[in-house]
Amino acid sequence: MAGVILAVVERPQVADRTLAGAGTLGELTGATRINVLAIRTPPLETIVVGEEILSHEAQLRIRADEQVRVAALREVFEGWRTSVADRGIAAEWSDVEQRADAAVAEWGRRADFLVLKRPWWRNPTPDRQAI
């Protein structure tokens, strides 16, 4: 019997499928909790160091874009949460600003299973870092 599942959500367009997979895994394994994690990319990780300058305005824009993306993910999560609660599984939301590899390593240590989406071909770097 597994206790905790970590579901990492990144893109609002596919978050519902990632969450559905986590819910199904929870049912199959008897999990009692699903931690859902949205990872906000730090502004410094979005530039090529040495080739670009990260201005204060650019940092603010990047963080604002990340907040919009995470708010959309949170909306998907809130709609999904009741479906697992009805099955006796607690679901908790967290979001962090951190490199994907470090966040998944840190949060994954406290989970029995990890649920991640398949890497996106257009921008695979954060996905591959998480994996």
mmCIF file of C-alpha atoms in Angstrom:
data_model
loop_
_atom_site.group_PDB
_atom_site.id
_atom_site.type_symbol
_atom_site.label_atom_id
_atom_site.label_comp_id
_atom_site.label_asym_id
_atom_site.label_seq_id
_atom_site.Cartn_x
_atom_site.Cartn_y
_atom_site.Cartn_z
ATOM 1 C CA MET A 1 0.000 0.000 0.000
ATOM 2 C CA ALA A 2 1.501 3.298 -1.107
ATOM 3 C CA GLY A 3 1.027 6.368 0.992
ATOM 4 C CA VAL A 4 1.984 9.383 -1.110
ATOM 5 C CA ILE A 5 2.009 10.222 -4.818
ATOM 6 C CA LEU A 6 3.745 13.308 -6.220
ATOM 7 C CA ALA A 7 2.134 14.639 -9.398
ATOM 8 C CA VAL A 8 4.144 17.328 -11.188
ATOM 9 C CA VAL A 9 2.053 19.604 -13.411
ATOM 10 C CA GLU A 10 3.576 21.997 -15.913
ATOM 11 C CA ARG A 11 1.268 22.842 -18.807
ATOM 12 C CA PRO A 12 -2.394 23.682 -18.179
ATOM 13 C CA GLN A 13 -3.325 22.004 -21.495
ATOM 14 C CA VAL A 14 -2.302 18.548 -20.213
ATOM 15 C CA ALA A 15 -2.522 18.944 -16.433
ATOM 16 C CA ASP A 16 -5.927 17.248 -16.316
ATOM 17 C CA ARG A 17 -4.422 14.080 -17.823
ATOM 18 C CA THR A 18 -1.498 14.086 -15.406
ATOM 19 C CA LEU A 19 -3.893 14.512 -12.487
ATOM 20 C CA ALA A 20 -6.229 11.813 -13.811
ATOM 21 C CA GLY A 21 -3.261 9.439 -14.011
ATOM 22 C CA ALA A 22 -2.273 10.278 -10.443
ATOM 23 C CA GLY A 23 -5.848 9.680 -9.282
ATOM 24 C CA THR A 24 -6.022 6.309 -11.011
ATOM 25 C CA LEU A 25 -2.643 5.312 -9.578
ATOM 26 C CA GLY A 26 -3.902 6.376 -6.156
ATOM 27 C CA GLU A 27 -6.908 4.096 -6.464
ATOM 28 C CA LEU A 28 -4.855 1.160 -7.731
ATOM 29 C CA THR A 29 -2.223 1.433 -4.992
ATOM 30 C CA GLY A 30 -4.420 2.511 -2.094
ATOM 31 C CA ALA A 31 -2.615 5.839 -1.738
ATOM 32 C CA THR A 32 -3.922 8.212 0.891
ATOM 33 C CA ARG A 33 -2.427 11.433 -0.456
ATOM 34 C CA ILE A 34 -1.505 13.091 -3.733
ATOM 35 C CA ASN A 35 0.807 16.081 -3.565
ATOM 36 C CA VAL A 36 0.464 18.205 -6.691
ATOM 37 C CA LEU A 37 3.469 20.377 -7.491
ATOM 38 C CA ALA A 38 3.719 23.238 -9.985
ATOM 39 C CA ILE A 39 7.273 24.401 -10.610
ATOM 40 C CA ARG A 40 7.815 28.053 -11.554
ATOM 41 C CA THR A 41 10.992 28.512 -13.582
ATOM 42 C CA PRO A 42 13.408 31.018 -12.002
ATOM 43 C CA PRO A 43 14.059 33.967 -14.349
ATOM 44 C CA LEU A 44 17.801 33.267 -14.432
ATOM 45 C CA GLU A 45 17.090 29.805 -15.887
ATOM 46 C CA THR A 46 15.372 31.352 -18.919
ATOM 47 C CA ILE A 47 18.409 33.110 -20.350
ATOM 48 C CA VAL A 48 21.715 32.016 -21.811
ATOM 49 C CA VAL A 49 24.219 33.303 -19.273
ATOM 50 C CA GLY A 50 26.924 35.317 -20.984
ATOM 51 C CA GLU A 51 24.738 36.108 -23.986
ATOM 52 C CA GLU A 52 21.798 37.864 -22.374
ATOM 53 C CA ILE A 53 21.318 40.340 -19.587
ATOM 54 C CA LEU A 54 18.479 39.705 -17.177
ATOM 55 C CA SER A 55 17.050 43.146 -16.480
ATOM 56 C CA HIS A 56 14.737 43.885 -13.604
ATOM 57 C CA GLU A 57 11.878 44.419 -16.069
ATOM 58 C CA ALA A 58 12.544 41.055 -17.702
ATOM 59 C CA GLN A 59 12.534 39.351 -14.309
ATOM 60 C CA LEU A 60 9.197 40.932 -13.465
ATOM 61 C CA ARG A 61 7.742 39.877 -16.831
ATOM 62 C CA ILE A 62 8.992 36.307 -16.486
ATOM 63 C CA ARG A 63 7.641 35.997 -12.950
ATOM 64 C CA ALA A 64 4.289 37.468 -14.031
ATOM 65 C CA ASP A 65 4.065 34.973 -16.920
ATOM 66 C CA GLU A 66 4.878 32.126 -14.543
ATOM 67 C CA GLN A 67 2.195 33.320 -12.104
ATOM 68 C CA VAL A 68 -0.403 33.287 -14.894
ATOM 69 C CA ARG A 69 0.621 29.759 -15.911
ATOM 70 C CA VAL A 70 0.544 28.493 -12.312
ATOM 71 C CA ALA A 71 -2.855 30.138 -11.705
ATOM 72 C CA ALA A 72 -4.241 28.217 -14.697
ATOM 73 C CA LEU A 73 -2.734 25.006 -13.302
ATOM 74 C CA ARG A 74 -4.285 25.719 -9.907
ATOM 75 C CA GLU A 75 -7.674 26.122 -11.551
ATOM 76 C CA VAL A 76 -7.342 22.678 -13.166
ATOM 77 C CA PHE A 77 -6.266 21.246 -9.800
ATOM 78 C CA GLU A 78 -9.241 22.719 -7.950
ATOM 79 C CA GLY A 79 -11.641 21.207 -10.471
ATOM 80 C CA TRP A 80 -9.978 17.796 -10.124
ATOM 81 C CA ARG A 81 -9.552 17.763 -6.324
ATOM 82 C CA THR A 82 -13.147 16.793 -5.549
ATOM 83 C CA SER A 83 -12.951 13.722 -7.785
ATOM 84 C CA VAL A 84 -10.170 12.198 -5.674
ATOM 85 C CA ALA A 85 -11.650 13.390 -2.402
ATOM 86 C CA ASP A 86 -14.754 11.369 -3.276
ATOM 87 C CA ARG A 87 -12.454 8.330 -3.511
ATOM 88 C CA GLY A 88 -10.896 8.974 -0.083
ATOM 89 C CA ILE A 89 -7.617 10.465 -1.313
ATOM 90 C CA ALA A 90 -6.383 13.782 0.070
ATOM 91 C CA ALA A 91 -4.915 16.162 -2.521
ATOM 92 C CA GLU A 92 -2.665 19.096 -1.663
ATOM 93 C CA TRP A 93 -1.373 21.891 -3.910
ATOM 94 C CA SER A 94 2.105 23.443 -3.783
ATOM 95 C CA ASP A 95 4.074 25.640 -6.124
ATOM 96 C CA VAL A 96 7.723 26.584 -5.926
ATOM 97 C CA GLU A 97 10.167 28.700 -7.894
ATOM 98 C CA GLN A 98 13.054 26.337 -8.424
ATOM 99 C CA ARG A 99 14.897 24.361 -11.102
ATOM 100 C CA ALA A 100 12.748 21.386 -12.097
ATOM 101 C CA ASP A 101 15.428 18.805 -11.312
ATOM 102 C CA ALA A 102 16.022 20.148 -7.812
ATOM 103 C CA ALA A 103 12.297 20.471 -7.047
ATOM 104 C CA VAL A 104 11.441 16.948 -8.217
ATOM 105 C CA ALA A 105 14.420 15.504 -6.332
ATOM 106 C CA GLU A 106 13.436 17.313 -3.129
ATOM 107 C CA TRP A 107 9.712 16.580 -3.270
ATOM 108 C CA GLY A 108 10.139 13.129 -4.780
ATOM 109 C CA ARG A 109 12.100 11.887 -1.776
ATOM 110 C CA ARG A 110 8.910 12.162 0.254
ATOM 111 C CA ALA A 111 6.743 10.233 -2.209
ATOM 112 C CA ASP A 112 6.176 6.590 -3.043
ATOM 113 C CA PHE A 113 5.361 7.326 -6.712
ATOM 114 C CA LEU A 114 6.036 10.191 -9.129
ATOM 115 C CA VAL A 115 3.625 11.100 -11.911
ATOM 116 C CA LEU A 116 5.081 13.316 -14.643
ATOM 117 C CA LYS A 117 3.935 14.069 -18.150
ATOM 118 C CA ARG A 118 5.917 13.021 -21.177
ATOM 119 C CA PRO A 119 8.479 15.695 -22.218
ATOM 120 C CA TRP A 120 7.081 18.337 -24.559
ATOM 121 C CA TRP A 121 8.944 18.397 -27.864
ATOM 122 C CA ARG A 122 8.824 22.201 -28.239
ATOM 123 C CA ASN A 123 10.638 23.027 -25.019
ATOM 124 C CA PRO A 124 11.999 19.815 -23.529
ATOM 125 C CA THR A 125 14.590 21.309 -21.154
ATOM 126 C CA PRO A 126 12.440 21.711 -17.989
ATOM 127 C CA ASP A 127 10.758 18.352 -18.621
ATOM 128 C CA ARG A 128 14.036 16.549 -19.121
ATOM 129 C CA GLN A 129 15.484 18.238 -16.028
ATOM 130 C CA ALA A 130 12.537 16.956 -13.988
ATOM 131 C CA ILE A 131 12.952 13.418 -15.294
#
